[in-house]
Short mmCIF file of C-alpha atoms and ligand atoms in Angstrom, two decimals:
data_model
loop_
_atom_site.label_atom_id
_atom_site.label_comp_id
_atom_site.label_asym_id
_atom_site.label_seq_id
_atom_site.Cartn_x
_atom_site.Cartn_y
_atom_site.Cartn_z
CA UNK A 170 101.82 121.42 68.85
CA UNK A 171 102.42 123.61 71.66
CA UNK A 172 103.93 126.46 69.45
CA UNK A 173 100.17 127.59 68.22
CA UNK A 174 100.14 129.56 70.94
CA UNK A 175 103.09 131.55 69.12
CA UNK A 176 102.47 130.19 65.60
CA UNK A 177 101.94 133.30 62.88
CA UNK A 178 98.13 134.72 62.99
CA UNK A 179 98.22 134.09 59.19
CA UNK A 180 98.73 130.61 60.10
CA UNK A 181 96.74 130.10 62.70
CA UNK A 182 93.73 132.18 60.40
CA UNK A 183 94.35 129.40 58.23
CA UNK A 184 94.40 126.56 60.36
CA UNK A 185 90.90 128.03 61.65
CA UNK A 186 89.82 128.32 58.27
CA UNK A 187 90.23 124.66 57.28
CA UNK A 188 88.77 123.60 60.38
CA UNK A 189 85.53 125.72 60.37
CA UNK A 190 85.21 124.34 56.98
CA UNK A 191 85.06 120.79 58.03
CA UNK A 192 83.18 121.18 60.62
CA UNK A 193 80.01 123.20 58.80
CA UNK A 194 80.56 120.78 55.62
CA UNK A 195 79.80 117.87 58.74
CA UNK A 196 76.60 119.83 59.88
CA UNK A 197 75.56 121.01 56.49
CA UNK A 198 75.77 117.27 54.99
CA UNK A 199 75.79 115.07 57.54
CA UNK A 200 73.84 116.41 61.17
CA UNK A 201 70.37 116.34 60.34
CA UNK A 202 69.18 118.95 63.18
CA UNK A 203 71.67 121.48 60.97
CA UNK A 204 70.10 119.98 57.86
CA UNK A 205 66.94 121.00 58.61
CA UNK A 206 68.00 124.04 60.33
CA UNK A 207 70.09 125.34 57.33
CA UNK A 208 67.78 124.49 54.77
CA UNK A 209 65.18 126.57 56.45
CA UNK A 210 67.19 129.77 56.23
CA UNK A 211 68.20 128.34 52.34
CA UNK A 212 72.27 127.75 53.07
CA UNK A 213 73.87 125.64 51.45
CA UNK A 214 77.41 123.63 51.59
CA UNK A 215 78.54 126.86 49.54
CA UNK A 216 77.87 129.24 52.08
CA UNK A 217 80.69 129.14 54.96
CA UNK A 218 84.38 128.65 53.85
CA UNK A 219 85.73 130.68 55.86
CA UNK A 220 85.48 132.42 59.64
CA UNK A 221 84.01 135.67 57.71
CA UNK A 222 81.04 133.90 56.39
CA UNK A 223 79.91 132.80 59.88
CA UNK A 224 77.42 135.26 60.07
CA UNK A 225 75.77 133.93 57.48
CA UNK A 226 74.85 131.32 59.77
CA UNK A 227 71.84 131.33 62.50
CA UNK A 228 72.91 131.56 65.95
CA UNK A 229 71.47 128.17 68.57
CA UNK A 230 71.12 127.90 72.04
CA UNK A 231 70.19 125.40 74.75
CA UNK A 232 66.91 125.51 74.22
CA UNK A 233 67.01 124.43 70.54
CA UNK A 234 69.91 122.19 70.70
CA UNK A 235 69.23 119.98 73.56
CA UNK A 236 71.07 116.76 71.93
CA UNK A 237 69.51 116.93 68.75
CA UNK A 238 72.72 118.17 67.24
CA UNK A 239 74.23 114.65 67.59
CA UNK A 240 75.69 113.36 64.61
CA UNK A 241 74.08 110.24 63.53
CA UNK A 242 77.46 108.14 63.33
CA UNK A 243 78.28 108.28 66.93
CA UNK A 244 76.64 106.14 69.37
CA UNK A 245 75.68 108.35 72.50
CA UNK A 246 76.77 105.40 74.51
CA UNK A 247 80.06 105.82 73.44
CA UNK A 248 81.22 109.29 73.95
CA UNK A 249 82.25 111.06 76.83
CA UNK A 250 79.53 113.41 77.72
CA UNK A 251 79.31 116.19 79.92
CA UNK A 252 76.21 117.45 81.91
CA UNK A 253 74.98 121.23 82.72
CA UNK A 254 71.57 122.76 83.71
CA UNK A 255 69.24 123.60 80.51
CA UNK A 256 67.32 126.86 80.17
CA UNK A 257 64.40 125.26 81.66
CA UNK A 258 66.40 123.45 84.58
CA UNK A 259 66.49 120.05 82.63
CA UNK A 260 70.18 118.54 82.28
CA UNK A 261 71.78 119.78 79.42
CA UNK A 262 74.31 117.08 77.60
CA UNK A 263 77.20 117.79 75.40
CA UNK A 264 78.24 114.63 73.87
CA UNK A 265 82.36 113.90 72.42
CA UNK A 266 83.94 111.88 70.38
CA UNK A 267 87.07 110.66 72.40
CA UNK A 268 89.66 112.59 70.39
CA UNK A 269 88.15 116.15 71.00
CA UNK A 270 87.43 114.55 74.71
CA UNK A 271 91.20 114.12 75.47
CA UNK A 272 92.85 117.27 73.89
CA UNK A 273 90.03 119.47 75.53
CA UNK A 274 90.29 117.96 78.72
CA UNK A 275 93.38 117.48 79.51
CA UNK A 276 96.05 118.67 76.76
CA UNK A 277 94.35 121.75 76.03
CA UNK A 278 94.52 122.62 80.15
CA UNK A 279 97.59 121.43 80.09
CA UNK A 280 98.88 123.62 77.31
CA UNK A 281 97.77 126.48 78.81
CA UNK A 282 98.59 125.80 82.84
CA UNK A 283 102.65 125.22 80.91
CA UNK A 284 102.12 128.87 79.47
CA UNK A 285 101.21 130.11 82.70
CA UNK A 286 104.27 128.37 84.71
CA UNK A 287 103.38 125.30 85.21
CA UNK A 288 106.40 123.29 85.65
CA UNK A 289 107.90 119.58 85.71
CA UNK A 290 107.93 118.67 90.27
CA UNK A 291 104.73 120.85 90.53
CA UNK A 292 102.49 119.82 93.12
CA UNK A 293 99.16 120.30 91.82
CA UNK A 294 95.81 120.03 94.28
CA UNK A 295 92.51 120.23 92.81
CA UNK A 296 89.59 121.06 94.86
CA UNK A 297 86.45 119.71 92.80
CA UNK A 298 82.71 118.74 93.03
CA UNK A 299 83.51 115.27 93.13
CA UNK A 300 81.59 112.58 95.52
CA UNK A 301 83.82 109.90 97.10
CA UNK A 302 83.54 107.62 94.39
CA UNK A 303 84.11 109.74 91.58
CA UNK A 304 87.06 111.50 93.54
CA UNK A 305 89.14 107.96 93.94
CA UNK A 306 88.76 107.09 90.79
CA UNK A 307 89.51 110.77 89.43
CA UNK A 308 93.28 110.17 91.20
CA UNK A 309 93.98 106.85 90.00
CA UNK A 310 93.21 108.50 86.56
CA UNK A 311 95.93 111.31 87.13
CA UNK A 312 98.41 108.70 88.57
CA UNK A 313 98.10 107.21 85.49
CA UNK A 314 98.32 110.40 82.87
CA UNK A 315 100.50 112.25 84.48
CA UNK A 316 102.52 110.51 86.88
CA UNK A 317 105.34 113.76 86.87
CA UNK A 318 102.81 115.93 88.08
CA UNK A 319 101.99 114.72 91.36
CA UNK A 320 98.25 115.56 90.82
CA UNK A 321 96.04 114.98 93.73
CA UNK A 322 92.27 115.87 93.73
CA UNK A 323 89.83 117.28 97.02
CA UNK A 324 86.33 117.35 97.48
CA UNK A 325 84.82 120.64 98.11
CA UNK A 326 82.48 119.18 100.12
CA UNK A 327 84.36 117.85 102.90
CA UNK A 328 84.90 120.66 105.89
CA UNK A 329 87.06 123.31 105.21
CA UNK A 330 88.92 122.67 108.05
CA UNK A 331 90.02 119.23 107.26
CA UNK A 332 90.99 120.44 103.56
CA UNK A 333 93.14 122.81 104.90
CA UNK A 334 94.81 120.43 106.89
CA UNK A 335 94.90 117.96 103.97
CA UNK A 336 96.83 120.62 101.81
CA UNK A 337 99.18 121.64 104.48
CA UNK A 338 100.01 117.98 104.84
CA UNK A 339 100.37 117.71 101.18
CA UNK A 340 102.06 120.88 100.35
CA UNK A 341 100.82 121.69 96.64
CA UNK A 342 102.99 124.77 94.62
CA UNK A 343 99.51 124.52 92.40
CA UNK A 344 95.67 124.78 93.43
CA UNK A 345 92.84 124.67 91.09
CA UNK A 346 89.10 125.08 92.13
CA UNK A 347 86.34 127.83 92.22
CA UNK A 348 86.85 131.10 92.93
CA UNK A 349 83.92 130.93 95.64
CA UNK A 350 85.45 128.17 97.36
CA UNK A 351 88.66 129.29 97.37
CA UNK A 352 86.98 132.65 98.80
CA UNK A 353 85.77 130.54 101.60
CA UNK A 354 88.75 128.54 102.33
CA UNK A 355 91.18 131.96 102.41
CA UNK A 356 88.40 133.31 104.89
CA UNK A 357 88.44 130.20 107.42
CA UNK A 358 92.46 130.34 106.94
CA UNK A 359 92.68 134.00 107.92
CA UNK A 360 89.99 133.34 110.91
CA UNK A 361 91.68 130.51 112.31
CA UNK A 362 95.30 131.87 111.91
CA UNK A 363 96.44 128.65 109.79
CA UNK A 364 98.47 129.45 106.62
CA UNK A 365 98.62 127.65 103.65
CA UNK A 366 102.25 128.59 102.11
CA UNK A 367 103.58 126.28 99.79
CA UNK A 368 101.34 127.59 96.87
CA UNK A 369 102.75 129.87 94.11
CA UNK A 370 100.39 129.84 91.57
CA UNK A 371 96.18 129.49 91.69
CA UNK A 372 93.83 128.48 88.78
CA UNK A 373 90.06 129.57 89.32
CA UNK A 374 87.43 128.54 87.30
CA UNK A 375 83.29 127.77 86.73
CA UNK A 376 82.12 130.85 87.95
CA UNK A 377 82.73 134.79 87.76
CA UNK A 378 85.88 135.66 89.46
CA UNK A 379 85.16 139.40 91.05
CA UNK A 380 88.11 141.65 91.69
CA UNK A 381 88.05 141.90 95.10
CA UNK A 382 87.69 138.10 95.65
CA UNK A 383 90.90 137.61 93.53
CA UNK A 384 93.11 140.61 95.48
CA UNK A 385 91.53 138.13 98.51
CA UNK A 386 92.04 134.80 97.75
CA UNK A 387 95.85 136.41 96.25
CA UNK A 388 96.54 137.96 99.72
CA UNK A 389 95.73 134.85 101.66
CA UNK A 390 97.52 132.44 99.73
CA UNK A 391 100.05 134.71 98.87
CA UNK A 392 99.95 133.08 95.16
CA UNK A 393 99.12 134.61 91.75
CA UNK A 394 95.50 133.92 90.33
CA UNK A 395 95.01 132.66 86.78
CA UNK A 396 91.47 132.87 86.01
CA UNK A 397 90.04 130.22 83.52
CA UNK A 398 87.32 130.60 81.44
CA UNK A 399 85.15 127.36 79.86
CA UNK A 400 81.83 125.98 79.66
CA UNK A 401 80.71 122.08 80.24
CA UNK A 402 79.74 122.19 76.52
CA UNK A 403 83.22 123.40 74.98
CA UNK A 404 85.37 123.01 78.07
CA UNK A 405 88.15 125.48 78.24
CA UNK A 406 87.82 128.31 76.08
CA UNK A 407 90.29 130.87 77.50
CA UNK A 408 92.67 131.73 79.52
CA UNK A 409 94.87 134.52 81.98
CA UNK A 410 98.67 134.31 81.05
CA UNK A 411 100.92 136.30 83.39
CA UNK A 412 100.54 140.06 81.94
CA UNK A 413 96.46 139.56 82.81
CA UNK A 414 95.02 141.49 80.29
CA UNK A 415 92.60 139.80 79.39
CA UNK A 416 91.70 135.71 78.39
CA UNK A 417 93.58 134.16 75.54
CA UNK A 418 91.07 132.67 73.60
CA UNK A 419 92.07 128.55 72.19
CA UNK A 420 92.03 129.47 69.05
CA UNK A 421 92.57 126.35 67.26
CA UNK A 422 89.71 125.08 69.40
CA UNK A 423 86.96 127.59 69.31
CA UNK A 424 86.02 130.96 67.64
CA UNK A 425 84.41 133.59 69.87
CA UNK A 426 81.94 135.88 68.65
CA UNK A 427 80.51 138.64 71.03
CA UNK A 428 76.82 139.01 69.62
CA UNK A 429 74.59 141.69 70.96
CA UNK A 430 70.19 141.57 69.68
CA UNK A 431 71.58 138.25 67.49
CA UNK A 432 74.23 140.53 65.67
CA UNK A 433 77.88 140.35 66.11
CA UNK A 434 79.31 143.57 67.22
CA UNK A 435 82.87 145.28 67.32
CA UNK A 436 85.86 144.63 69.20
CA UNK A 437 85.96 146.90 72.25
CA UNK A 438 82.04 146.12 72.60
CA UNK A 439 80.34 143.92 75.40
CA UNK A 440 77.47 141.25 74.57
CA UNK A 441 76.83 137.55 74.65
CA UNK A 442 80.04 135.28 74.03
CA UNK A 443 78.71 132.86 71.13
CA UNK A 444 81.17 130.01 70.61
CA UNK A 445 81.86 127.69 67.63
CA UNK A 446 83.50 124.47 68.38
CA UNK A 447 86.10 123.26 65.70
CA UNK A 448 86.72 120.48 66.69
CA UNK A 449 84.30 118.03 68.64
CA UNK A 450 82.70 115.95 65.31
CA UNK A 451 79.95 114.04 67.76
CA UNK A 452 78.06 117.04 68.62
CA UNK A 453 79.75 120.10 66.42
CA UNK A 454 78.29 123.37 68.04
CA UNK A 455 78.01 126.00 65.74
CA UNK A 456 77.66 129.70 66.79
CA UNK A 457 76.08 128.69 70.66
CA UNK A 458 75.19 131.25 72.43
CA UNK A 459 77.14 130.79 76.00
CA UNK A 460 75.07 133.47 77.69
CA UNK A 461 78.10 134.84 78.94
CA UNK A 462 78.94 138.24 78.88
CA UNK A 463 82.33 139.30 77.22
CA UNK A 464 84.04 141.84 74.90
CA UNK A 465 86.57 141.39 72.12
CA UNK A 466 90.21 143.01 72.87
CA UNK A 467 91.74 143.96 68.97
CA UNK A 468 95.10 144.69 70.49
CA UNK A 469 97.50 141.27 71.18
CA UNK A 470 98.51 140.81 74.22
CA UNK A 471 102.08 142.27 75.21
CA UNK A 472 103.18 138.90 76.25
CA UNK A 473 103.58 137.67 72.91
CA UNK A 474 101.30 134.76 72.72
CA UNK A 475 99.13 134.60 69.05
CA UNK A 476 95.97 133.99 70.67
CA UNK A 477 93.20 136.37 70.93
CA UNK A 478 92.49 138.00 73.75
CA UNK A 479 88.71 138.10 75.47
CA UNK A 480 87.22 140.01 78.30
CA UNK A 481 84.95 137.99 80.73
CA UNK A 482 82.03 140.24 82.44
CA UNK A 483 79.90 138.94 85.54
CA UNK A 484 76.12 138.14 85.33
CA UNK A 485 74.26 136.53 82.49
CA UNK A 486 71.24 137.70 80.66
CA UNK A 487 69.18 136.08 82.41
CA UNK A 488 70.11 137.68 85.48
CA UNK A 489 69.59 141.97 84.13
CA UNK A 490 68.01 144.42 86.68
CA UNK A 491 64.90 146.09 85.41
CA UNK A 492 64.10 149.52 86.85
CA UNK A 493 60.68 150.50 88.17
CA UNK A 494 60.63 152.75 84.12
CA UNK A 495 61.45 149.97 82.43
CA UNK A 496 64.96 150.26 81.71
CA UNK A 497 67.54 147.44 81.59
CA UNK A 498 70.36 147.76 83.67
CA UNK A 499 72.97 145.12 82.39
CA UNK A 500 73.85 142.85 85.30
CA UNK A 501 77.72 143.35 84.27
CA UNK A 502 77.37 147.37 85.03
CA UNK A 503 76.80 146.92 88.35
CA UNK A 504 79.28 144.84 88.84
CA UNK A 505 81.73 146.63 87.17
CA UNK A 506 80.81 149.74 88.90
CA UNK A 507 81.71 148.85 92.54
CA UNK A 508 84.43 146.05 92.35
CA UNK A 509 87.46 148.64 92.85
CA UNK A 510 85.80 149.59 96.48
CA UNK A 511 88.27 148.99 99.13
CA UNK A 512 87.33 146.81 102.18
CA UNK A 513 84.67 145.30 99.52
CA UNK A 514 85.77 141.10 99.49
CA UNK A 515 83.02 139.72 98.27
CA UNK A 516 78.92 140.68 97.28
CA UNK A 517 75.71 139.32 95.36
CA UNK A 518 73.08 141.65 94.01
CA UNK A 519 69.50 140.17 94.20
CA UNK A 520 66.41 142.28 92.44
CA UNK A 521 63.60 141.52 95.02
CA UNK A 522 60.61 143.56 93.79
CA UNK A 523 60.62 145.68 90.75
CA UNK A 524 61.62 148.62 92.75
CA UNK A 525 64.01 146.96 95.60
CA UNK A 526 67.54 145.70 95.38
CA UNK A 527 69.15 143.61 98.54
CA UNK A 528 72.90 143.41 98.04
CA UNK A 529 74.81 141.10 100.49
CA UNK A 530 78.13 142.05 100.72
CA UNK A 531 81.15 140.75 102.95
CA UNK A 532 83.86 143.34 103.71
CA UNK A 533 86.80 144.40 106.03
CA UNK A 534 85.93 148.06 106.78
CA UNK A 535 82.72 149.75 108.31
CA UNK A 536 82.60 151.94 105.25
CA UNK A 537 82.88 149.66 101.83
CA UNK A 538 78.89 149.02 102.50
CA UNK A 539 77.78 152.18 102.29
CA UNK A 540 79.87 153.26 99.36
CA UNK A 541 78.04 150.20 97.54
CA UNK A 542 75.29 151.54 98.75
CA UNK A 543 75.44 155.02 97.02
CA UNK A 544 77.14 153.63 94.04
CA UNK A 545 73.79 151.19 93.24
CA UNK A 546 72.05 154.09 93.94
CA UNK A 547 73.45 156.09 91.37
CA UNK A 548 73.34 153.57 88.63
CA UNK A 549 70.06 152.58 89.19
CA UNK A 550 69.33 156.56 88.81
CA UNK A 551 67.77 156.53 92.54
CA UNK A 552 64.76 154.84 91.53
CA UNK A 553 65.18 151.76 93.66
CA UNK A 554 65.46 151.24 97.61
CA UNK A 555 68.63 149.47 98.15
CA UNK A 556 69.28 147.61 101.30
CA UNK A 557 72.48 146.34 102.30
CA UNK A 558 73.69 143.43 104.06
CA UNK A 559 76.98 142.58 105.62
CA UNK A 560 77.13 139.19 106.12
CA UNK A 561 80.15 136.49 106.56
CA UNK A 562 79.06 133.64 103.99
CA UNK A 563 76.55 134.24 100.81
CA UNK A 564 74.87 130.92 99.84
CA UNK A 565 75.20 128.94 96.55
CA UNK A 566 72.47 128.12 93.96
CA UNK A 567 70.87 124.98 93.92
CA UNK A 568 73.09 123.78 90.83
CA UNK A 569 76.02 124.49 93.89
CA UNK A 570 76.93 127.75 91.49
CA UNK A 571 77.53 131.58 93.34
CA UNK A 572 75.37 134.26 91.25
CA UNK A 573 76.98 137.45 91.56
CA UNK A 574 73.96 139.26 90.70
CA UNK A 575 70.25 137.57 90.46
CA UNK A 576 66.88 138.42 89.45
CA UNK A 577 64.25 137.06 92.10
CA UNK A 578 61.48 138.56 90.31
CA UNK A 579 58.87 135.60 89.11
CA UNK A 580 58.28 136.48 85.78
CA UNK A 581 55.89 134.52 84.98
ZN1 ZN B 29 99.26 137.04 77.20
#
């Protein structure tokens, strides 16, 4: 099964076929919120056989889903679920049926952490959100799934001190965790003189990872990143293999769509990444919009590997700068127009007022600053009063989640 990732792209096309077909005949006949919602726009079980009829189909979100997508065989109860934050700041829940459950969660990760050099003796560490509770019984879990792999998870919560001493004790070749956190530990390590050496390779994921924080977190370690990219309601969805050009997308899992206004637009174009699970039959999610920013990449990667590749842009919608005119500045062209400042580690953009941006930014020069500084300035087409902060530590959201660029404005 692990040869997908090299199978033919006629094959694979096929295999995604046959799956997408299932999975709309399941909605179409079977889910009634897609029942209703199909019939509305007049589709019928005739209407998607394959990937290129997807269109025909309307695109969800959060705040239509919620859990009325649930297919009426499964018993909530008795799938795995996982939670987010909904559009409105109630909990979001995607429900599973345990089949999709255990190849998303763990062979599909482990499928891809293989590709990226994963190997038999690893050491893996894995800094995570847990509580107490949930952490103990998290590593009895591992001990028993993958006993070779010498899997060991950390709270992020307890001080980064004592984590760092943890891992030196424990010597893990592998971490996985946020980027942010990460950020923080390399920061503390570099302040306090203690190295952590024994890692060679570094999986990030749940949150943008900016440039500069990898070249940090890189330097500190002294360990490759591989960025991850997922969401709670389709898990992983792609992934960094060695050459890093881009995210190959799990093909045989999901198909990615970049959408812009509700319409799909061409490779080598940034929108919305709007995802179609293939394979989770409790709640199938059909053409969900993510919210996440990304871009199609026609060319396959020079590594060799069949699956797609996708580009992963920082800031969501929600999140755009609005100019005292009116215009829309996308949160993602800000960000990609000052992460290649040197001395820059680490920033968050916040729109205060309709004419005032405050950027926080944490750097190792006396210059990097300033340089943001004019750089906003030019985007923004000198129309806003941009203040700059340097600062050592930028604080989470509430949901514990690092916004690299925010709108504060009530709009209400
Ligand atoms: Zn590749």
């Amino acid at each position: 099964m692990n040869n997908i990732i090299y199978t033919s792209r006629e094959e694979l096309d096929e295999l995604r076929n046959k799956k997408l077909r299932a999975q709309f005949l399941l909605c179409v006949q079977e889910v009634p919120f897609y029942k209703e919602l199909y019939d509305r726009h007049g589709i019928n079980a005739d209407v998607v056989h394959t990937m290129r009829d997807l269109t025909s189909l309307p695109i969800v979100d959060k705040s239509v889903v919620r859990d009325r997508c649930l297919h009426p065989l499964y018993d909530k109860r008795r799938c795995l679920k996982s939670r987010s934050s909904g559009s409105t700041g109630e909990p979001f829940y995607t429900y599973f049926d345990r089949r999709s459950w255990f190849m998303k969660k763990y062979w599909v990760k482990y499928r891809a952490r293989r590709a990226c050099g994963m190997r038999f003796g690893d050491r893996v560490s894995i800094i995570d959100t847990d509580g107490d509770q949930a952490l103990k019984k998290k590593n009895r879990l591992f001990a028993l799934l993958f006993p070779f792999l010498n899997l060991r998870a950390f709270s992020i919560f307890d001080p980064l001190s004592i984590t760092i001493q943890k891992i030196r004790t424990r010597k893990p070749t592998i971490i996985y965790s946020m980027p942010n956190y990460l950020f923080r530990l390399a920061r503390e390590m570099e302040r306090d003189g203690i190295p952590i050496d024994s890692v060679r390779l570094i999986f990030t994921s749940s949150e943008y990872l900016e440039k500069p924080v990898r070249s940090y977190i890189e330097k500190t370690f002294r360990a490759e990143v591989f960025d991850v990219y997922g969401s709670t309601e389709f898990k992983e969805i792609a992934w960094e293999c060695e050459r890093h050009e881009g995210y190959h997308i799990n093909e045989d899992e999901v198909i990615c769509e970049i959408v812009k206004d509700g319409v799909p637009v061409a490779t080598g174009e940034i929108g919305d990444i709007v995802v179609t699970d293939l394979n989770n039959k409790a709640m199938p999610l059909i053409r969900f919009n993510t919210q996440d920013k990304g871009m199609l990449i026609d060319t396959p990667c020079s590594c060799g590997r069949t699956l797609a590749l996708l580009k992963i842009y920082g800031g969501r919608a929600s999140d755009n700068i609005y100019l005292p005119t009116g215009e829309l500045i996308e949160a993602f062209r800000l960000t990609t127009s000052i992460e290649y400042i040197a001395g820059l580690l680490k920033y968050q953009i916040v729109q205060t007022s309709y004419d005032a941006l405050f950027i926080k930014v944490i750097t190792d020069n006396d210059t990097a600053g300033d340089e943001v500084r004019k750089i906003i300035e030019d985007t923004t087409h000198h129309t806003m009063q941009v203040d700059i902060e340097r600062c050592e530590s930028i604080e989470l959201e509430k949901n514990g989640k690092y916004k690299v660029v925010k709108n504060s404005i009530d709009k209400s």
